[in-house]
CSV table of C-alpha atoms in Angstrom, one decimal:
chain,number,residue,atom,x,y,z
A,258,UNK,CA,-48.7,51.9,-12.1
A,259,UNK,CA,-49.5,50.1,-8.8
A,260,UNK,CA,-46.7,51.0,-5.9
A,261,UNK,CA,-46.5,47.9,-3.4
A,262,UNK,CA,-45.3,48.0,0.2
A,263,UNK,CA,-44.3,44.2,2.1
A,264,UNK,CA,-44.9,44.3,5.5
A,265,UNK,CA,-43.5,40.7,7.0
A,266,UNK,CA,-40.9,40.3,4.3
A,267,UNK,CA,-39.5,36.3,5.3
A,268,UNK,CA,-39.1,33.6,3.3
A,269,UNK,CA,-42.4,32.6,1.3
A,270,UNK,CA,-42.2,36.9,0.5
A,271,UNK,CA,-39.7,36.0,-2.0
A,272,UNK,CA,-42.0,34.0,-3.7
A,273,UNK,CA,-44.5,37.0,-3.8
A,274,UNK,CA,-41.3,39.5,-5.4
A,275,UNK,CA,-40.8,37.2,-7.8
A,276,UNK,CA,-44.5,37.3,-8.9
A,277,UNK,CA,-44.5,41.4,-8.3
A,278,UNK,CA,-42.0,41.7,-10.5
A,279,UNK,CA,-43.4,40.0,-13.7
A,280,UNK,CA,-46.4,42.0,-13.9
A,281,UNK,CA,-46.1,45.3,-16.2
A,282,UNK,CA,-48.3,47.6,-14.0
A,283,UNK,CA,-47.1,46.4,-10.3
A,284,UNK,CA,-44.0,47.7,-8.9
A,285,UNK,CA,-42.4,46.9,-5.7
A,286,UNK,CA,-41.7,50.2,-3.6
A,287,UNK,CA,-40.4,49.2,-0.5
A,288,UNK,CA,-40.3,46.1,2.3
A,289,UNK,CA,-40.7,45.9,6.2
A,290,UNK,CA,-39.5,43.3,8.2
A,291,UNK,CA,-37.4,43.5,11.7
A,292,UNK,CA,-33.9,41.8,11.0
A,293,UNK,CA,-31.9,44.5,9.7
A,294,UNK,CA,-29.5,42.6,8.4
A,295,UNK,CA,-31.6,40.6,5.8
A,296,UNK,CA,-33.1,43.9,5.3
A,297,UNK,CA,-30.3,45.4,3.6
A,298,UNK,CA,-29.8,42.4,2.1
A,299,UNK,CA,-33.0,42.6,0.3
A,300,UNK,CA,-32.8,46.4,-0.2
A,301,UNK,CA,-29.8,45.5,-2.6
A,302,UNK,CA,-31.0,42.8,-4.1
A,303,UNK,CA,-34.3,44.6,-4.8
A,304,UNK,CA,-33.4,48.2,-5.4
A,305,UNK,CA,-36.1,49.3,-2.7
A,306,UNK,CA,-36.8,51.0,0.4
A,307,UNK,CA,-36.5,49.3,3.3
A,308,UNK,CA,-38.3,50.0,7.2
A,309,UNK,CA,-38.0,47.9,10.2
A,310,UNK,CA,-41.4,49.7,11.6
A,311,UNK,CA,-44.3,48.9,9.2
A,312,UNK,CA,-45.7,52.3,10.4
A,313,UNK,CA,-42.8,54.4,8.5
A,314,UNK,CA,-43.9,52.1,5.4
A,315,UNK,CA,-47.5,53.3,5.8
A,316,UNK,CA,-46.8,56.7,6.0
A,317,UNK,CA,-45.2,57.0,2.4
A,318,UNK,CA,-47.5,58.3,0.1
A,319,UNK,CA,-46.3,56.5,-3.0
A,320,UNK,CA,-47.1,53.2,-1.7
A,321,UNK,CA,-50.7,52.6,-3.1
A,322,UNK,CA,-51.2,48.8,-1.6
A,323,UNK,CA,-49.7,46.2,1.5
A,324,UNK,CA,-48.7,42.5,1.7
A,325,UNK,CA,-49.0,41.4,5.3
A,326,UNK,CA,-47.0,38.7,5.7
A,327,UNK,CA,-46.8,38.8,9.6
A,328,UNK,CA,-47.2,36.3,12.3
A,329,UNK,CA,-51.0,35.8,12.4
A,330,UNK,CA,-51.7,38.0,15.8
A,331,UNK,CA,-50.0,40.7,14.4
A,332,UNK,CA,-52.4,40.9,11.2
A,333,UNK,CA,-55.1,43.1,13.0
A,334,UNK,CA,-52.8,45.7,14.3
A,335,UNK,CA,-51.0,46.0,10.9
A,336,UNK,CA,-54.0,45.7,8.7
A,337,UNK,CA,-56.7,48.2,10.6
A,338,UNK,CA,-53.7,50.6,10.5
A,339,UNK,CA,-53.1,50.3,6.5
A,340,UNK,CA,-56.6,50.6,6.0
A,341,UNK,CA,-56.5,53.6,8.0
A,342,UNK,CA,-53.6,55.2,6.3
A,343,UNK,CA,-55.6,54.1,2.6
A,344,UNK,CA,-53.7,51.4,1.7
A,345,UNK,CA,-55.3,48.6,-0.3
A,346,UNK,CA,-54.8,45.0,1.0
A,347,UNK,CA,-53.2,41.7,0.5
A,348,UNK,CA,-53.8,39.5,3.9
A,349,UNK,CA,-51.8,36.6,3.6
A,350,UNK,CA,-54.5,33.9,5.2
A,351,UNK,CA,-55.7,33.5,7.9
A,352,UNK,CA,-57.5,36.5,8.0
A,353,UNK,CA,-56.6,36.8,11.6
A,354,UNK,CA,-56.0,34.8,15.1
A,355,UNK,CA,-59.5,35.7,16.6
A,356,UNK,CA,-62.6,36.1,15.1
A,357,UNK,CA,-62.9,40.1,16.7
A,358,UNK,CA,-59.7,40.9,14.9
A,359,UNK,CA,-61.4,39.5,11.8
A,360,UNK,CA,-64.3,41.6,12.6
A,361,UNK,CA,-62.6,44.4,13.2
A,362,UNK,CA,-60.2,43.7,9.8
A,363,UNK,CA,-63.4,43.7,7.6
A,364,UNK,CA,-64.8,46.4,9.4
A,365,UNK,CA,-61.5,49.0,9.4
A,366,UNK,CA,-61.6,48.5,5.3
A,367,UNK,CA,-65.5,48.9,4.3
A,368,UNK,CA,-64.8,52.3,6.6
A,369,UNK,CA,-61.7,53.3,4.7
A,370,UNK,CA,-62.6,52.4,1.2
A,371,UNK,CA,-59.5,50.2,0.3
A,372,UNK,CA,-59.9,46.9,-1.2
A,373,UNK,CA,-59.2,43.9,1.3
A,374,UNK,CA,-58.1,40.7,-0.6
A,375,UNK,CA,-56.8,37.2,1.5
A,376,UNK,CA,-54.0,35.4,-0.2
A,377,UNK,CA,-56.0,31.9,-0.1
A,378,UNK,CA,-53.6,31.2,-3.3
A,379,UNK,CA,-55.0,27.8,-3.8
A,380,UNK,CA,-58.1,29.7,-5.4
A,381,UNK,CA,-55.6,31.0,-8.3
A,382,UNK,CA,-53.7,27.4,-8.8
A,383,UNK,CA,-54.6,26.1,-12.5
A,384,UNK,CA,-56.0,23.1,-10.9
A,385,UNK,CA,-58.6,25.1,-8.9
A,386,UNK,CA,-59.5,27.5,-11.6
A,387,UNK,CA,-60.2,24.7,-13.9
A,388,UNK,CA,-62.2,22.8,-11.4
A,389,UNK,CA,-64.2,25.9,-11.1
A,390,UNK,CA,-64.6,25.9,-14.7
A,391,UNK,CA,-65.9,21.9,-15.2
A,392,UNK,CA,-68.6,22.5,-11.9
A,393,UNK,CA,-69.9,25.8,-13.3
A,394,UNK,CA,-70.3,24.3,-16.9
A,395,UNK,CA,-72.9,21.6,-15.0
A,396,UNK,CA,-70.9,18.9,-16.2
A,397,UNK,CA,-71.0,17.0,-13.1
A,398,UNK,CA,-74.9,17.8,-12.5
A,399,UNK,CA,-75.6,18.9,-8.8
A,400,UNK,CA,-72.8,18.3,-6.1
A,401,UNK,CA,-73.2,16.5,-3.5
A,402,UNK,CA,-70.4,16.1,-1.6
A,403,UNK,CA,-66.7,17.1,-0.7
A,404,UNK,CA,-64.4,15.6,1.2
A,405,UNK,CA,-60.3,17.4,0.9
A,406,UNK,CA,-57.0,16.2,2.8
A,407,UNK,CA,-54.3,18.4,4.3
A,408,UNK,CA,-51.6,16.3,5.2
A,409,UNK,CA,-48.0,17.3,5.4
A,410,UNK,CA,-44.9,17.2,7.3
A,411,UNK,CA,-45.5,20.3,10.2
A,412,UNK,CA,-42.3,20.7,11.7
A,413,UNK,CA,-39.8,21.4,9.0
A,414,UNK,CA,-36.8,24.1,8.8
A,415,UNK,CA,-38.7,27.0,8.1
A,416,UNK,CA,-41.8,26.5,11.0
A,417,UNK,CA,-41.4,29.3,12.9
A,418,UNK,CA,-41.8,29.6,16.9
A,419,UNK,CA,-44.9,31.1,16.8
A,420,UNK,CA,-46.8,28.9,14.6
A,421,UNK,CA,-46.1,26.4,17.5
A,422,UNK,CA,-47.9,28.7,20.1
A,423,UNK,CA,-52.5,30.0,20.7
A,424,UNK,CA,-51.2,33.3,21.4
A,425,UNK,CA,-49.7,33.7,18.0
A,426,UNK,CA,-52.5,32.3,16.3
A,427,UNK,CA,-50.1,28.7,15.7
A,428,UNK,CA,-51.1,25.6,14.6
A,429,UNK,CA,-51.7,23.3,11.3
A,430,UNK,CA,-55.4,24.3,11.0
A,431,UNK,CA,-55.1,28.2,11.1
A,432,UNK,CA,-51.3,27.9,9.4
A,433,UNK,CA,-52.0,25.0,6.7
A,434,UNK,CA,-55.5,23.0,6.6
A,435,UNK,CA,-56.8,26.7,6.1
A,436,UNK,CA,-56.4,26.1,2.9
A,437,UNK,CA,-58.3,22.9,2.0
A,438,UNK,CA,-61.2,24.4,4.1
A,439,UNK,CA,-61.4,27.5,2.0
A,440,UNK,CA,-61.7,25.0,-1.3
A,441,UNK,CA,-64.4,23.5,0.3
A,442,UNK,CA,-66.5,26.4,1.3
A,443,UNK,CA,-65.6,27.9,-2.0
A,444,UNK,CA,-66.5,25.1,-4.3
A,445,UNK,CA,-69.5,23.5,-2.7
A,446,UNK,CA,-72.4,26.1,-4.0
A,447,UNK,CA,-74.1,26.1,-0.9
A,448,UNK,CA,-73.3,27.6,2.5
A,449,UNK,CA,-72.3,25.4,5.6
A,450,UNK,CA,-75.1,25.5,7.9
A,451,UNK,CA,-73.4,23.0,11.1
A,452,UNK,CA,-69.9,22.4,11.9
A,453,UNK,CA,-68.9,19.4,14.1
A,454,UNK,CA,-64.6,18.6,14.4
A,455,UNK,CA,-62.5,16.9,16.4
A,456,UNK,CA,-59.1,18.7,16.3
A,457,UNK,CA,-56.1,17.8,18.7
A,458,UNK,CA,-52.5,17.0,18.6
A,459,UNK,CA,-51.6,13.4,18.1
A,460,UNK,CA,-48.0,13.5,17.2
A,461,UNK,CA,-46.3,16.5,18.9
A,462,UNK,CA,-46.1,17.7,22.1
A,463,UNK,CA,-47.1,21.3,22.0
A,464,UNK,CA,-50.0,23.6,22.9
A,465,UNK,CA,-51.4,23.9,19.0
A,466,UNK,CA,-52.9,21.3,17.2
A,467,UNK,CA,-51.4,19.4,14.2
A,468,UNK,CA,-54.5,17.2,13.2
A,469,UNK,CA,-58.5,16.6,13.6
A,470,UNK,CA,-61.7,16.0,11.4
A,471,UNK,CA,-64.3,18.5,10.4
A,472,UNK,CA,-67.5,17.5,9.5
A,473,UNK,CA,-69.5,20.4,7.0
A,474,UNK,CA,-73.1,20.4,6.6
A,475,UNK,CA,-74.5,22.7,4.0
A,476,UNK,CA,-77.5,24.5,3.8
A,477,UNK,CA,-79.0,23.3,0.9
A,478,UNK,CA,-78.1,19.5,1.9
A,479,UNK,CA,-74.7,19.2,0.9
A,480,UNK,CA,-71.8,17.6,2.8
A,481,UNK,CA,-68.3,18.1,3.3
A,482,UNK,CA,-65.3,16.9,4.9
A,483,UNK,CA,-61.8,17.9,6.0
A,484,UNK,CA,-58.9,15.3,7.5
A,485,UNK,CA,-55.9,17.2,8.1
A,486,UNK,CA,-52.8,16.2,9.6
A,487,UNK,CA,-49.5,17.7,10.6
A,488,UNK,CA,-46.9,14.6,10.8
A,489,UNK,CA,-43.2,13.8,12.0
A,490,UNK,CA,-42.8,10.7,9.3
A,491,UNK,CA,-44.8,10.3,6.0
A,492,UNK,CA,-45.9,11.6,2.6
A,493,UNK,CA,-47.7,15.2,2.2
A,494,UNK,CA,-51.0,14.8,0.4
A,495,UNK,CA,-52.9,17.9,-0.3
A,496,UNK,CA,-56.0,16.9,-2.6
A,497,UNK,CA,-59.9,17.1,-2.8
A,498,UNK,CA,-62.3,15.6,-4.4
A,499,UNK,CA,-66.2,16.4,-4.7
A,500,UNK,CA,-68.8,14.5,-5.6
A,501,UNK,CA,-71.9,15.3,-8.3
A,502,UNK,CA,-74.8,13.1,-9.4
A,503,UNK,CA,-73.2,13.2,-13.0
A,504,UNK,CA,-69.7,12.5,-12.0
A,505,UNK,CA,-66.8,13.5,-9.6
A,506,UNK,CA,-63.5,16.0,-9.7
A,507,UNK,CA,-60.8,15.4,-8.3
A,508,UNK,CA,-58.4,18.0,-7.3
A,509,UNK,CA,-54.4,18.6,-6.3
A,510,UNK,CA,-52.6,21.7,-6.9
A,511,UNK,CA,-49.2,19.9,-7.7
A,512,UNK,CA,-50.4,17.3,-10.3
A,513,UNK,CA,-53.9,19.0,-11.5
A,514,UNK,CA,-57.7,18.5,-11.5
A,515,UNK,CA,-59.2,15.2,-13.3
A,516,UNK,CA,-62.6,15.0,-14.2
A,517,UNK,CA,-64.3,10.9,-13.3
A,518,UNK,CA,-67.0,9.9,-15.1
A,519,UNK,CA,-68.0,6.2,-16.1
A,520,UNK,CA,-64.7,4.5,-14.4
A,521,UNK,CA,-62.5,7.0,-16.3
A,522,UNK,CA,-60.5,9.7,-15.1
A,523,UNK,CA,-59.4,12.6,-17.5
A,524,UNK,CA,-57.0,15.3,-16.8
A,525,UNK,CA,-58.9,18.8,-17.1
A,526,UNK,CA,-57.2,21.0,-20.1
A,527,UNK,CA,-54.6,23.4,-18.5
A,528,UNK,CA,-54.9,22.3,-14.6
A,529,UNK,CA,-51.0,21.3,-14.4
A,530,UNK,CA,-48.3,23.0,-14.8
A,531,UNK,CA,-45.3,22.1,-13.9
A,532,UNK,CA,-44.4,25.9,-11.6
A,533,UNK,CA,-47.9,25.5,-10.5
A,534,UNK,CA,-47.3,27.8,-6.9
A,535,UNK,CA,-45.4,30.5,-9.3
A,536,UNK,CA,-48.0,30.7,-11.9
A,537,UNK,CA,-50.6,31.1,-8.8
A,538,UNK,CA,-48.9,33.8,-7.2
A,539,UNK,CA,-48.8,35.8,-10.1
A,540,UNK,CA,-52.3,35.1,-10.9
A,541,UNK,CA,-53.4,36.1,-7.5
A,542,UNK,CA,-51.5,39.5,-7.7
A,543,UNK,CA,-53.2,40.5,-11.0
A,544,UNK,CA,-56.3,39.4,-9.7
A,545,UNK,CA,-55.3,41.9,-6.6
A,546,UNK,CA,-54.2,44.6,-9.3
A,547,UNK,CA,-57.8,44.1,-11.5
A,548,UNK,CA,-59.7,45.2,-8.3
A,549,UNK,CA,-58.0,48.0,-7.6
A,550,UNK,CA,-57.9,49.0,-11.3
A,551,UNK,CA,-61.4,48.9,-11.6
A,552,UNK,CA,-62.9,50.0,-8.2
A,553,UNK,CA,-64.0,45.9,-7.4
A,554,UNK,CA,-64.0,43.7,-4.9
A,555,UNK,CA,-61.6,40.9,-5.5
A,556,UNK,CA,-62.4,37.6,-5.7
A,557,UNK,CA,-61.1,36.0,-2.3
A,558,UNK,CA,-62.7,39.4,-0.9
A,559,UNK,CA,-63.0,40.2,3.0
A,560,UNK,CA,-66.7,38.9,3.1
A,561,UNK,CA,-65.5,35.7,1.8
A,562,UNK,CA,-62.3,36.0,4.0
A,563,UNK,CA,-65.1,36.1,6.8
A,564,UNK,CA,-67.3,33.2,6.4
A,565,UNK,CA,-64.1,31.3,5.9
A,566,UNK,CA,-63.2,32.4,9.3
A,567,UNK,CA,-66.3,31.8,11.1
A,568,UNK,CA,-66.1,28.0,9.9
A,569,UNK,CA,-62.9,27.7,11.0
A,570,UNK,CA,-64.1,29.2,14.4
A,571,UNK,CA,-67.0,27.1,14.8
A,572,UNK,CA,-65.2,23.7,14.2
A,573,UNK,CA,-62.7,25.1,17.3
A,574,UNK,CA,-65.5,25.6,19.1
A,575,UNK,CA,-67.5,22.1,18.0
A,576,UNK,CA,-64.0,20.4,19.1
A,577,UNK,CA,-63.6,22.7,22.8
A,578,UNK,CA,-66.9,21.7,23.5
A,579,UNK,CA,-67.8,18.4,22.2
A,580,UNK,CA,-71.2,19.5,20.5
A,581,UNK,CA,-72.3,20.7,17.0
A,582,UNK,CA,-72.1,24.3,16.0
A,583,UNK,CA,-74.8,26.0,14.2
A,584,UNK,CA,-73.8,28.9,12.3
A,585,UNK,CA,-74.5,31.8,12.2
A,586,UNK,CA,-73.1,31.8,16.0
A,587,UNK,CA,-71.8,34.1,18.8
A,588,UNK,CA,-67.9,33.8,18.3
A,589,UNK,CA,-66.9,36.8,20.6
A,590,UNK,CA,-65.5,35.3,22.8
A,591,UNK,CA,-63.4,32.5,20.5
A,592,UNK,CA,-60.1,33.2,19.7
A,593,UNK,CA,-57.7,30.5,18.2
């Protein structure tokens, strides 16, 4: 039996009990978060422990493994210090709001021996893992190209203060687009070699940004792109699609992943469901619960976690500075 600790236990966390509590071997042992009232709240409802400091959490033995669920500038802090105490990771994305702290994330884990996994739960969708399926079968020959939207309504009810602000590691790319990028790095079989992006904020008024473009060139030819967009008034669309010489995929976690060949489209077998997020999360925790089982890394591992980063990073920098960025690169002094 697997013992979980949550530190940053807000709204989505919820979503996260609910897929802790269908597994057999997973059960949640306690919850950290700093309003004490809906900490009690959940303590009852939940039947667990409950801490307002995440360090009291992280000193009880029985708790084998962490969700952070934090604002992203606290994720260094919190994570280095579970590491330290021996607790095995789940980093809700992004890894971090600078590239040190991501650094220094990876770094505090390999030294610790605990297993560092990044909730990029698009990779466990049914849409993605069939997509993953048809491209590694060949069936659309060599890929080509990607392109993948982000677009969504930013400012909603639940957008927090410090989504809004660079110190707290805000805006759409870091808090949402994260995502799409991640698909792309992830499904193109190739690494990106240059980055070049044009990120701003067209339709709100504050410091972060809430849309841009990012161009991906790959190192074995490949090219990607990534529009994302953070709106006031419009129609979310979250989708991908990449490109092969023997036919195209298209992908979008809410309606599924179709396969285009020859004018036709077909609907992949088992790439919708109609609880598509749910069935995700609870993938993504066995997936967590497998690597600790058997002494692996996880799939969305800290290495991966990394490179996702240092993309993200380097199309920051391409857009600060108005040139191309070559990666590998000298990010030490980027934050977000």
């Amino acid at each position: 039996m697997i013992s979980i600790g949550i530190i940053g236990a807000g709204n989505f966390s919820i979503k996260h009990i609910e897929a802790i509590r269908k597994l057999p071997n997973v059960q949640l042992k306690a919850i950290c978060r700093r309003d004490p009232l809906a900490l009690n709240q959940q303590k009852k409802t939940y039947g667990v422990e409950g801490y307002t400091d995440y360090k009291q959490l992280l000193e009880d033995p029985a708790i084998d493994a962490v969700l952070i669920a934090t604002p992203h500038h606290l994720h260094a802090t919190i994570a280095i210090a579970a590491a330290r105490a021996g607790k095995h990771i789940l980093l809700e994305k992004p890894m971090a709001a600078t590239w040190q702290d991501c650094l220094a994330i990876q770094e505090a884990c390999v030294k610790n021996n605990v297993k560092l996994m990044l909730g990029q739960v698009g990779q466990f969708t049914p849409a993605f893992v069939a997509a993953r399926k048809c491209l590694e079968s060949g069936n659309l020959g060599a890929i080509q190209m990607g392109r993948a939207t982000s677009v969504s309504f930013w400012k909603h009810a639940e957008r927090r203060d410090w989504h809004l602000t660079e110190s707290t590691g805000g805006g759409y790319l870091l808090t949402v687009a994260i995502h799409q990028l991640d698909l792309l790095c992830t499904l193109i079989p190739s690494r990106v070699q240059r980055v070049y992006a044009l990120i701003s904020n067209h339709f709100h008024r504050d410091e972060v940004d809430d849309g841009g473009i990012i161009i991906l060139k790959f190192k074995d030819g490949q090219q990607g792109s990534l529009h994302f967009s953070g709106f006031q008034h419009g129609v979310n669309q979250v989708d991908a699609e990449l490109y092969g010489t023997q036919g195209m995929i298209k992908i979008s976690y809410s309606q599924g992943a179709y396969l285009g060949k020859e004018q036709k489209w077909e609907l992949l077998p088992d790439s919708y469901t109609e609880n598509w997020m749910a069935d995700a999360l609870e993938s993504e925790w066995k997936e967590f619960v497998r690597a600790i089982e058997l002494d692996r890394l996880p799939e969305v591992s800290g290495k991966q976690g990394l490179y996702v980063m240092e993309v993200l990073f380097a199309a920051l920098s391409s857009s600060a500075t108005g040139k191309e960025v070559a990666l590998p690169i000298n990010l030490t002094s980027i934050s977000n």
